[in-house]
PDB file of C-alpha atoms in Angstrom:
ATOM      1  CA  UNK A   1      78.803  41.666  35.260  1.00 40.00           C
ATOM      2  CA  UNK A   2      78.198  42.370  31.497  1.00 37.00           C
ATOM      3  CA  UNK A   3      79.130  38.673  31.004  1.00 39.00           C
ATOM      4  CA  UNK A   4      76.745  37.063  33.335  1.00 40.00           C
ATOM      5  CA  UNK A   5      73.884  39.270  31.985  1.00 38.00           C
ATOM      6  CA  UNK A   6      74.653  38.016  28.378  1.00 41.00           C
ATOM      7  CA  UNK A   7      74.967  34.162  29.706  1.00 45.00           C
ATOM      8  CA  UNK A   8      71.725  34.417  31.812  1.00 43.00           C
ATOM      9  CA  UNK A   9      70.214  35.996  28.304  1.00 40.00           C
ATOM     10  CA  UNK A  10      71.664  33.196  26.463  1.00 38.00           C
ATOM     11  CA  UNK A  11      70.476  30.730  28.615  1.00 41.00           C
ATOM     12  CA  UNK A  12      66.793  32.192  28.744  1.00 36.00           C
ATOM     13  CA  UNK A  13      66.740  32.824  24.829  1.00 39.00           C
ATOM     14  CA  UNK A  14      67.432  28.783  24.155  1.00 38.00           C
ATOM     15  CA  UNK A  15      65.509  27.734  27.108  1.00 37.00           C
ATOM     16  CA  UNK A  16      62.478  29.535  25.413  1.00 35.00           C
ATOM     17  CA  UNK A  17      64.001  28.486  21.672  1.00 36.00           C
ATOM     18  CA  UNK A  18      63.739  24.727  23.284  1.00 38.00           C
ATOM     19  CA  UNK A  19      60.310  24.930  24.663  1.00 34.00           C
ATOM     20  CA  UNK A  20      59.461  26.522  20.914  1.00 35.00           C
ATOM     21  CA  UNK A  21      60.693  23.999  19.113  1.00 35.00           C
ATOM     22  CA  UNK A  22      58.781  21.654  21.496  1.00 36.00           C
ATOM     23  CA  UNK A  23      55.493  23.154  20.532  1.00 35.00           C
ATOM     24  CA  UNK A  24      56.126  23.328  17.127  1.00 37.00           C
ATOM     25  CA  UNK A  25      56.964  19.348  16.651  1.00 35.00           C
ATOM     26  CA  UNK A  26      53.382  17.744  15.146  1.00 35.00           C
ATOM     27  CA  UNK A  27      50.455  16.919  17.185  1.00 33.00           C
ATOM     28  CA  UNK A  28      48.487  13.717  16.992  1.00 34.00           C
ATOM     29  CA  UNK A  29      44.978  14.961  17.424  1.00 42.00           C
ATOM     30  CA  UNK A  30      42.129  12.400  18.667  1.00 49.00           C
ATOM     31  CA  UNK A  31      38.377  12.078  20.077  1.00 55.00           C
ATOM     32  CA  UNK A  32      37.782  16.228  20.396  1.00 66.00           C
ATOM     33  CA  UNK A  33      36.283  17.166  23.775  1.00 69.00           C
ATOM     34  CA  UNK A  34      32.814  16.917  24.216  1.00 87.00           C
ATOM     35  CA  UNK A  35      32.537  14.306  20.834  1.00 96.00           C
ATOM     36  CA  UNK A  36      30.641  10.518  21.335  1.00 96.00           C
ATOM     37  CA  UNK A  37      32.534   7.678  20.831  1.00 96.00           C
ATOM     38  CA  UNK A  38      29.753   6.133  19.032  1.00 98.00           C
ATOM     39  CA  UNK A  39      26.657   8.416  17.213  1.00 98.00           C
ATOM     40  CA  UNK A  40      22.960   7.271  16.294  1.00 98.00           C
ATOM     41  CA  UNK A  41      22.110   8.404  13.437  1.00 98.00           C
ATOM     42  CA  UNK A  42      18.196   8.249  13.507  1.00 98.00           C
ATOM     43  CA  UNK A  43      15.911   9.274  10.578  1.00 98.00           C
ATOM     44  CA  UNK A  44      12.520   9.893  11.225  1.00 97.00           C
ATOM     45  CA  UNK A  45       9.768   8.963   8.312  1.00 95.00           C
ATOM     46  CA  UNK A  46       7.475  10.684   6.388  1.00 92.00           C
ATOM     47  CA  UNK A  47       5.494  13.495   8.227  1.00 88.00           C
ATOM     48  CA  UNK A  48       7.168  12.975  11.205  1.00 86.00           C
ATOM     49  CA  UNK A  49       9.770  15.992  11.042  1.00 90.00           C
ATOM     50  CA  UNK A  50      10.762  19.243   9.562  1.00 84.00           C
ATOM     51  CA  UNK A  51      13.817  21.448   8.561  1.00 88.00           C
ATOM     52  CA  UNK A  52      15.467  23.207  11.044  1.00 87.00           C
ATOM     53  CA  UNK A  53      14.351  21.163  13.993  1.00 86.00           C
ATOM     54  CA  UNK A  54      16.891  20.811  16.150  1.00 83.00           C
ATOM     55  CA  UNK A  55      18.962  17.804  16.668  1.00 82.00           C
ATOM     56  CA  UNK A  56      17.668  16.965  20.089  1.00 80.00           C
ATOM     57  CA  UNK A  57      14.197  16.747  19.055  1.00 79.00           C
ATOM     58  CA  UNK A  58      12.628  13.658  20.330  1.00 80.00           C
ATOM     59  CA  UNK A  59      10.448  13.488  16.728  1.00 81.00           C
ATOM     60  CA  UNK A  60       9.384  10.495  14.738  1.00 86.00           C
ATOM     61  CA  UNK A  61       7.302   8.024  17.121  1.00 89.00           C
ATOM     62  CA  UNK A  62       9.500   5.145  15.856  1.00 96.00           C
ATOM     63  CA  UNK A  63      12.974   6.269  15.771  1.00 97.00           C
ATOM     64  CA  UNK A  64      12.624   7.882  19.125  1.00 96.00           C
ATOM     65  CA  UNK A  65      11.519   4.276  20.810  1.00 97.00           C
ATOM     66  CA  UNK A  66      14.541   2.927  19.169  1.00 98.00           C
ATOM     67  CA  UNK A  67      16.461   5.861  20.695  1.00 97.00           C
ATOM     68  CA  UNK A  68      15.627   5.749  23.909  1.00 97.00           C
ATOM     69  CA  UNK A  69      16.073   1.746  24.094  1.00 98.00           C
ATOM     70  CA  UNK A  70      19.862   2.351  22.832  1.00 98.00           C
ATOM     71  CA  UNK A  71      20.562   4.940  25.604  1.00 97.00           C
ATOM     72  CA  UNK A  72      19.194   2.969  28.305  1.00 97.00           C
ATOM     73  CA  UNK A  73      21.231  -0.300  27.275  1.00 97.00           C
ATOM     74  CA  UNK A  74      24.181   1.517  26.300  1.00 97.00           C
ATOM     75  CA  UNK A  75      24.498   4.045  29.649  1.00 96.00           C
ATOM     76  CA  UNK A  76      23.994   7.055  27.453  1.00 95.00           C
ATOM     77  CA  UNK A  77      27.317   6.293  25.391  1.00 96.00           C
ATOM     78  CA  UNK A  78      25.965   6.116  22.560  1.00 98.00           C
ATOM     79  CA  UNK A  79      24.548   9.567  21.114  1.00 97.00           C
ATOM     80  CA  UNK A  80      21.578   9.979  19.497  1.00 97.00           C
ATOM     81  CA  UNK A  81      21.394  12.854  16.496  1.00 97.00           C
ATOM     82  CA  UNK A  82      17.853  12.668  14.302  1.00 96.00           C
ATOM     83  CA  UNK A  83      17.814  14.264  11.032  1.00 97.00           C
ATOM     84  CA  UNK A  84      15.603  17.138  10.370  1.00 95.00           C
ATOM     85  CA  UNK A  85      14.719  16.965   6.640  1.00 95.00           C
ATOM     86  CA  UNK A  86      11.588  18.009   4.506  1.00 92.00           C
ATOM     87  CA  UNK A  87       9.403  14.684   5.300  1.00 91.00           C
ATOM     88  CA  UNK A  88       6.349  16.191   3.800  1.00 85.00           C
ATOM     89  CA  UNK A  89       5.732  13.585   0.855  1.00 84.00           C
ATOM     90  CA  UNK A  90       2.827  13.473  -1.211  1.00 80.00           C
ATOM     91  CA  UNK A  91       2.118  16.506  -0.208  1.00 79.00           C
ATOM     92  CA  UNK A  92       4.437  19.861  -0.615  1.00 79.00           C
ATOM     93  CA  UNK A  93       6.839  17.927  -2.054  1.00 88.00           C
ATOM     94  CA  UNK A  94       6.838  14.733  -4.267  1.00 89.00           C
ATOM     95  CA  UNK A  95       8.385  11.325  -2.426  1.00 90.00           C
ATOM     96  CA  UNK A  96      11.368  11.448  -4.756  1.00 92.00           C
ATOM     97  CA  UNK A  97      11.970  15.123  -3.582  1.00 92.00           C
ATOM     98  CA  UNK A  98      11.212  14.656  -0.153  1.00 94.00           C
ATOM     99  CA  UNK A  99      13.561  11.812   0.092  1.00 96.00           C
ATOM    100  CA  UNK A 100      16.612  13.564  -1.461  1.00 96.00           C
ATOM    101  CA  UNK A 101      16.136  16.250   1.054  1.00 96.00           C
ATOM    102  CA  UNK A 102      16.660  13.853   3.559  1.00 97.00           C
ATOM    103  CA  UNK A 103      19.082  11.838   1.966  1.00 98.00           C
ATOM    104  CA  UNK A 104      21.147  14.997   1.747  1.00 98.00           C
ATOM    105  CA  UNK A 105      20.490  16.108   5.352  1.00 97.00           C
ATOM    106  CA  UNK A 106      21.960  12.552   6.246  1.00 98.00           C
ATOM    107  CA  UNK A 107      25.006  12.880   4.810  1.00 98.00           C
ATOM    108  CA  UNK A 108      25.865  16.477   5.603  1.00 98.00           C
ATOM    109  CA  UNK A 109      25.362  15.520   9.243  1.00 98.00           C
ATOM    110  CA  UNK A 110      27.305  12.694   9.034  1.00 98.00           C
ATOM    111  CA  UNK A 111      30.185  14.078   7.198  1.00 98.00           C
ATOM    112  CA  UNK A 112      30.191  16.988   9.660  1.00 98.00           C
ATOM    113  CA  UNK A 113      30.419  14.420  13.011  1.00 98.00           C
ATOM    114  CA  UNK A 114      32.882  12.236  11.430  1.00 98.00           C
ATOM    115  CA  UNK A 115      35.025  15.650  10.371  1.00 98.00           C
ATOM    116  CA  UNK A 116      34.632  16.878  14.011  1.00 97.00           C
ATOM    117  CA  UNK A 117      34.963  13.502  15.859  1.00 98.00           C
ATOM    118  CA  UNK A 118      38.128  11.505  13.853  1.00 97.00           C
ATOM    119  CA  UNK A 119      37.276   8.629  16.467  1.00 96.00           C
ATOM    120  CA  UNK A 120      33.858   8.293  16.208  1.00 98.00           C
ATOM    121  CA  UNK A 121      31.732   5.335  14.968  1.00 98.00           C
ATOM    122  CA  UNK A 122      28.027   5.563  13.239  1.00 99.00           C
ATOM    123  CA  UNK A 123      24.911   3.179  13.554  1.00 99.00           C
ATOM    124  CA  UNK A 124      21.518   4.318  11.233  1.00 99.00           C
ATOM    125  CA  UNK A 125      17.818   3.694  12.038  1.00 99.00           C
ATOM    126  CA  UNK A 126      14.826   4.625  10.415  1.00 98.00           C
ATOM    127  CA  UNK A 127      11.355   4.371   9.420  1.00 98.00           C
ATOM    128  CA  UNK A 128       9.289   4.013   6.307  1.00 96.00           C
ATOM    129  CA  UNK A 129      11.055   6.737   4.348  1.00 97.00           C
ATOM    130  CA  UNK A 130      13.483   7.812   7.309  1.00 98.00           C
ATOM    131  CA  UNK A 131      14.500   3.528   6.642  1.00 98.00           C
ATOM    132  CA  UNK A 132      14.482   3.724   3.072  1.00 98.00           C
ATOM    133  CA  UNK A 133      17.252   6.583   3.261  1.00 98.00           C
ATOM    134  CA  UNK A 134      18.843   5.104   5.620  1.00 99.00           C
ATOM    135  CA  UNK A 135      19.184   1.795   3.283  1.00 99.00           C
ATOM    136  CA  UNK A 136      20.762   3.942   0.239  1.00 98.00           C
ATOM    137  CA  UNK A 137      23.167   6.124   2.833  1.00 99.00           C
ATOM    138  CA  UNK A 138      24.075   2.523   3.793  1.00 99.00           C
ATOM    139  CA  UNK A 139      24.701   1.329   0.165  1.00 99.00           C
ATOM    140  CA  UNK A 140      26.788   4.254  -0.404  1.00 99.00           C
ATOM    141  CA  UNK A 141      28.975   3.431   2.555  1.00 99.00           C
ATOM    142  CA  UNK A 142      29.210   0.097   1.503  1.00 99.00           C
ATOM    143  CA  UNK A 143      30.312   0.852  -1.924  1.00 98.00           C
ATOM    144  CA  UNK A 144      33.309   3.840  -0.885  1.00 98.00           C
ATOM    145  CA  UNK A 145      30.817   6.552  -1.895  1.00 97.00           C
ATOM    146  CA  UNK A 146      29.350   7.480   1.606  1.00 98.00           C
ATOM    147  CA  UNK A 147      30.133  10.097   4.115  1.00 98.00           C
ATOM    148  CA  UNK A 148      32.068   7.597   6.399  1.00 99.00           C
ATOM    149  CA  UNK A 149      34.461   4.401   5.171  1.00 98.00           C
ATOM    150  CA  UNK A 150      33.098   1.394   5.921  1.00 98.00           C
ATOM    151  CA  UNK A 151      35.100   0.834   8.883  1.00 98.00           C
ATOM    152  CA  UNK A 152      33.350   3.678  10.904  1.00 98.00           C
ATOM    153  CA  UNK A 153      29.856   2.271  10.499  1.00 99.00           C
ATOM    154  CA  UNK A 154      29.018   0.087  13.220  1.00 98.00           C
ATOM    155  CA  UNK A 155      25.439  -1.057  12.269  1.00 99.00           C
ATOM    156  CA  UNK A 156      22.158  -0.445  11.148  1.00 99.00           C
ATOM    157  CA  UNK A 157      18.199  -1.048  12.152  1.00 99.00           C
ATOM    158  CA  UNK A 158      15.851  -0.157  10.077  1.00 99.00           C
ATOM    159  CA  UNK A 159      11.664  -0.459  10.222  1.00 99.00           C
ATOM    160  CA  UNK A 160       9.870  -1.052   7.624  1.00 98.00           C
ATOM    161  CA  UNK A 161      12.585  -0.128   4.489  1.00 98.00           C
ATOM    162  CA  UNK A 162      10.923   0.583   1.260  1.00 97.00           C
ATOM    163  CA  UNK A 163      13.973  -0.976  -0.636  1.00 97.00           C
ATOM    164  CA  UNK A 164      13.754  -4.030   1.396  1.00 98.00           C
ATOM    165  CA  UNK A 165      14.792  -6.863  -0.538  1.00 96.00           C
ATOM    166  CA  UNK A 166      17.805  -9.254  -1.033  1.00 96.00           C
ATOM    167  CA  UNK A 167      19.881  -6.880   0.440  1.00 97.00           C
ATOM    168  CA  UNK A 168      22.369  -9.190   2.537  1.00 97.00           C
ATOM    169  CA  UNK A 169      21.105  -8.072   5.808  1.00 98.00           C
ATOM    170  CA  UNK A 170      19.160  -9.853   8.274  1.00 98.00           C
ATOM    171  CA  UNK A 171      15.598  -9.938   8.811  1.00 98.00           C
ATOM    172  CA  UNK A 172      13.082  -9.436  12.119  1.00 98.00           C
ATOM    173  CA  UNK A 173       9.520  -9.192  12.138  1.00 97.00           C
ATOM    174  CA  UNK A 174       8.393 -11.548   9.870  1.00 97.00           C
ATOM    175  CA  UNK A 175       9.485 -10.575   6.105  1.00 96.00           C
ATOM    176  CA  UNK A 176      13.056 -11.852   4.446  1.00 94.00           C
ATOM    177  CA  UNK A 177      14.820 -12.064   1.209  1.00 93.00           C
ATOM    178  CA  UNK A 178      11.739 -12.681  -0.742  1.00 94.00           C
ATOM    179  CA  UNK A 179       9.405  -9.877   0.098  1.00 95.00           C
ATOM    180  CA  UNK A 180      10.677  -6.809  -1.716  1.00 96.00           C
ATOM    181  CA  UNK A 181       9.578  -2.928  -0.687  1.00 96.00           C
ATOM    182  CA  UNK A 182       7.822  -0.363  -2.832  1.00 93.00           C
ATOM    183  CA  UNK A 183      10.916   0.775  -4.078  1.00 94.00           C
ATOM    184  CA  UNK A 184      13.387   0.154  -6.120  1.00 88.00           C
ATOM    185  CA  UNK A 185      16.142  -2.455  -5.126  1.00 87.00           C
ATOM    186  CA  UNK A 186      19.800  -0.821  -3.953  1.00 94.00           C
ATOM    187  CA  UNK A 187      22.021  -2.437  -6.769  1.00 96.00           C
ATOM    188  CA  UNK A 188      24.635  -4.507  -4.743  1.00 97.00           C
ATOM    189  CA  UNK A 189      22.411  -4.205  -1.699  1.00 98.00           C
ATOM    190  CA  UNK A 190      24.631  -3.761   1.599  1.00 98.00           C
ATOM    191  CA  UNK A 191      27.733  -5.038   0.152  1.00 98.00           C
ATOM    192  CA  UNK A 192      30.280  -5.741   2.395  1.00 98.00           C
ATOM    193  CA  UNK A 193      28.362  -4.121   5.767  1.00 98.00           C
ATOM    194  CA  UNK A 194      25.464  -6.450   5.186  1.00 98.00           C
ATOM    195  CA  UNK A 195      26.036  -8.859   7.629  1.00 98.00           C
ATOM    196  CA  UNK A 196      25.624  -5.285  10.210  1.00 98.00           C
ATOM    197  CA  UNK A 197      21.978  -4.379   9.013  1.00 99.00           C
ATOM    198  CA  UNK A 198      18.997  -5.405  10.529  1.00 99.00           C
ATOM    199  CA  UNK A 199      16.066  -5.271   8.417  1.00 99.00           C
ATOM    200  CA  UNK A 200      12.498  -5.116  10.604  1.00 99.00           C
ATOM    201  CA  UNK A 201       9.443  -5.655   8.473  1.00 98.00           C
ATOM    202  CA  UNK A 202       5.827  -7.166   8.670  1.00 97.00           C
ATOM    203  CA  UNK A 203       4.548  -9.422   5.612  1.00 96.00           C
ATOM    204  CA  UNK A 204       1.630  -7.070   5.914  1.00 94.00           C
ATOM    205  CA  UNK A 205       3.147  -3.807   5.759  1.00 95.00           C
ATOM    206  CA  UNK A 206       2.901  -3.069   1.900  1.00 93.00           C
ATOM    207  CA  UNK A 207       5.751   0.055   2.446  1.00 94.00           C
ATOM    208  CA  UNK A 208       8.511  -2.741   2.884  1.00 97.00           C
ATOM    209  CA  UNK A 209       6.682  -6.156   1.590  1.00 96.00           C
ATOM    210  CA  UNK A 210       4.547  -4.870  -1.570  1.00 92.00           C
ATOM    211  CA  UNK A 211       2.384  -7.362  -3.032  1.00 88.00           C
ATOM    212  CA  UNK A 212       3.345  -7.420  -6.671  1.00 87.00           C
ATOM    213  CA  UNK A 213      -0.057  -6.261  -8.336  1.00 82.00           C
ATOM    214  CA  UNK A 214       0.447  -3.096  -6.604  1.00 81.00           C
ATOM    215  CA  UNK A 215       3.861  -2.834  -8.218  1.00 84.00           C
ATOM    216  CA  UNK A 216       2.855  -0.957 -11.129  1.00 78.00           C
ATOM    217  CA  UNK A 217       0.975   2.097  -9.231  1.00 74.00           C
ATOM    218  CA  UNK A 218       4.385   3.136  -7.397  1.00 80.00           C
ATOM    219  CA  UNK A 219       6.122   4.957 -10.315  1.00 75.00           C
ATOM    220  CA  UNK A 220       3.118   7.490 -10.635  1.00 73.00           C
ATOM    221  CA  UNK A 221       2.536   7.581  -6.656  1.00 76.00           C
ATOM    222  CA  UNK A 222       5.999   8.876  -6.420  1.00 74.00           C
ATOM    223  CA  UNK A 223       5.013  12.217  -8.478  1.00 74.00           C
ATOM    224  CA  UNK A 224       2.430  12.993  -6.107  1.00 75.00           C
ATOM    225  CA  UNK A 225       2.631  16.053  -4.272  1.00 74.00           C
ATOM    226  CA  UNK A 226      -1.078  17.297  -3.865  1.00 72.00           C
ATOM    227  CA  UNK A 227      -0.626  21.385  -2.640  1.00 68.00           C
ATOM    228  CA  UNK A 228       1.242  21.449  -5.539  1.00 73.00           C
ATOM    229  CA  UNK A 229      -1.339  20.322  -7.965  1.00 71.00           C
ATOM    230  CA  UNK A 230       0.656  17.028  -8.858  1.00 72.00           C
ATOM    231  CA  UNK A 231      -2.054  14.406  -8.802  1.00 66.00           C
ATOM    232  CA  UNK A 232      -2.011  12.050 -11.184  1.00 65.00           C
ATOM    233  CA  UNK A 233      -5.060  10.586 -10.506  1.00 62.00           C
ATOM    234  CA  UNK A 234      -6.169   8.978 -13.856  1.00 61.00           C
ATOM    235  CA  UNK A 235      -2.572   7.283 -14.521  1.00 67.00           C
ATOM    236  CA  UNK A 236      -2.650   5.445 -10.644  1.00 64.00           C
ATOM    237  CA  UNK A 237      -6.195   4.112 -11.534  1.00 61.00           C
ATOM    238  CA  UNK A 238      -5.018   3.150 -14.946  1.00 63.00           C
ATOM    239  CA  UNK A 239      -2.019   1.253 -13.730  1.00 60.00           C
ATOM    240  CA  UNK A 240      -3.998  -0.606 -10.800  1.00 62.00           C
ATOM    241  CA  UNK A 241      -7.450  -0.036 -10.775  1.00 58.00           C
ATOM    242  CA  UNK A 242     -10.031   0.915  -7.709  1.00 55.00           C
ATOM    243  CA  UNK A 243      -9.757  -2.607  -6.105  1.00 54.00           C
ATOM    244  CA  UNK A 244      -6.051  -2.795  -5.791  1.00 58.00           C
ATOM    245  CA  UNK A 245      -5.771   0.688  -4.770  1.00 62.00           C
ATOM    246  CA  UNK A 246      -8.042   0.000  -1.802  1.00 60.00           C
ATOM    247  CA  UNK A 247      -6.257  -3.476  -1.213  1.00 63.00           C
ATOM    248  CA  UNK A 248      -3.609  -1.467  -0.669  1.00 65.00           C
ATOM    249  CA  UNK A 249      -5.090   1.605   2.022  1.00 65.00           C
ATOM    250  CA  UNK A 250      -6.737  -1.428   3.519  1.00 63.00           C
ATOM    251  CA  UNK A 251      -3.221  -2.890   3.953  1.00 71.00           C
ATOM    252  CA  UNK A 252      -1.440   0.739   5.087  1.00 78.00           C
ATOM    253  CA  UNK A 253      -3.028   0.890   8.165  1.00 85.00           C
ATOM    254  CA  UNK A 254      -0.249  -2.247   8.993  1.00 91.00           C
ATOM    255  CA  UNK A 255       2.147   0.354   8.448  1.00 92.00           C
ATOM    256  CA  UNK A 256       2.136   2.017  11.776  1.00 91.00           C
ATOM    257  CA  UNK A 257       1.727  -1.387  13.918  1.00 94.00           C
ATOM    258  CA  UNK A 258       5.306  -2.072  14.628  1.00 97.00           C
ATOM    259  CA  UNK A 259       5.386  -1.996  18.593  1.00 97.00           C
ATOM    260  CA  UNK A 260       7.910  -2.872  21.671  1.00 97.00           C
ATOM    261  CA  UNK A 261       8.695  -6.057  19.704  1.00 98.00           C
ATOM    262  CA  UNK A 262      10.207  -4.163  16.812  1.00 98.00           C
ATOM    263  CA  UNK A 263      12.022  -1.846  19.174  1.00 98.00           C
ATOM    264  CA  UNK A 264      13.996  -3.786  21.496  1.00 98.00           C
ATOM    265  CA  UNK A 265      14.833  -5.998  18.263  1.00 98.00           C
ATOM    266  CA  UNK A 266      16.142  -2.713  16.931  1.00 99.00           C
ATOM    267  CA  UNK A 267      18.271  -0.937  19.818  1.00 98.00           C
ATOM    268  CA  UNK A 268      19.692  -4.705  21.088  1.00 98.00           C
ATOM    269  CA  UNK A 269      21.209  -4.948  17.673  1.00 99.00           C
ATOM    270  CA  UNK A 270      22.574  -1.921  18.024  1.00 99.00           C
ATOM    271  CA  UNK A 271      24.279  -1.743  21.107  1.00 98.00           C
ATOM    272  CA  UNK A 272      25.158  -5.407  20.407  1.00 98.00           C
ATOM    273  CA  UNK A 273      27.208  -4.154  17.264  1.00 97.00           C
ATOM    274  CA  UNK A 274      28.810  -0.897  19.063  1.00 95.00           C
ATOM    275  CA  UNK A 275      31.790  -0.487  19.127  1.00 79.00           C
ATOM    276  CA  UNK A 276      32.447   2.458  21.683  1.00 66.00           C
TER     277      UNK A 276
END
């Protein structure tokens, strides 16, 4: 009797020794439950968002046409997440602080989806300043310095960049390699990923295709931030003078004109590019 207990026992103990051991040999962990196989990465411009809004938010006119045009072309697969950031330039905060807020929201977000989703891919858009961040995430990316290797970013479209330029991307709504934005040029441009970025600007829109007298007036425009008594008002004049600076508000109001057109441009390249 004794020795039937202690074989039964036996048998039990390496039965659950075996199932152990089973459990204990490594896992190969992919896609997490609940994670997109591809994520849109949209970043609303200037004035057109706040910290702390959620995720979800359908903010930032431009970003949100894009948006929905991806969802509806793609079946929902591909997931839209916009980036809440401090987009209150020229006015709480300077440009140059503004846009490193978002610039850092970007890539936290990023670098969070791309921890919790191993299999997920990336596309960008933005506008105006949402675009411009979006062009020096993409730069990063290009370059090994970004919060995703290059392989893991499907595409980008981006309206109206500030840094447009020579970039090595292509070009919709009229601008291309000549016509440069109000900012500074990405050094490199888009690298490797270029031939994945889609760069939508009018010849009229001074954000992305600055006329060149106008040039010198940027640098002193960045500092602006009026509720916190940053004005240099004397220095713009100085550096462009009363006619240029109305050429130029004359010329903003091109700015917000990008329509349907601009869209459809926008979310086709994207979905064309995914990769889910």
């Amino acid at each position: 009797m004794w020795k039937k207990f202690a074989a039964a026992a036996l048998t039990i103990a390496m039965t659950f020794m075996g199932v152990a051991h089973a459990d204990a040999q490594p896992r190969s962990f992919g896609q997490r439950s609940g994670c997109a196989s591809e994520y849109l990465i949209a970043i609303p411009g200037g004035g057109n968002t706040l910290p702390g809004l959620p995720s979800e938010a359908p903010v930032g006119d431009k970003v949100y046409h894009v948006s929905t045009g991806v969802r509806a072309r793609s079946g929902g697969t591909i997931k839209t997440v916009r980036i809440a950031y401090a987009a209150v330039p020229f006015a709480v905060l300077s440009y140059t602080d503004s846009e490193r807020s978002g610039y850092d929201e970007t890539n936290r977000t990023i670098s969070r989806l791309a921890h919790q989703c191993p299999e997920a891919n990336f596309s960008i858009t933005g506008f105006s300043e949402g675009a411009g961040i979006g062009a020096k995430i993409i730069n990063d990316i290009a370059y090994g310095r970004g919060p995703i290797p290059a392989q893991r970013f499907s595409s980008a479209a981006l309206i109206s960049n500030p840094r447009l330029g020579d970039n090595g991307g292509a070009f919709g709504g009229g601008a291309y390699e000549v016509h440069k934005g109000a900012l500074e040029a990405l050094p490199g441009g888009y690298g490797k990923v270029g031939s994945r970025v889609l760069d939508i600007c009018r010849v009229d829109d001074p954000i992305c295709a600055l006329p060149e007298e106008l040039r010198s007036g940027v640098d002193p425009m960045l500092r602006v931030a009026v509720f916190r008594g940053q004005l240099p008002v004397m220095e713009i004049l100085a550096a462009t003078g009363v006619p240029v600076i109305l050429t130029f508000l004359f010329g903003f109001g091109n700015h917000g004109k990008y329509g349907p057109d601009s869209y459809n441009q926008a979310s086709q390249w994207i979905v064309d590019r995914s990769r889910r």
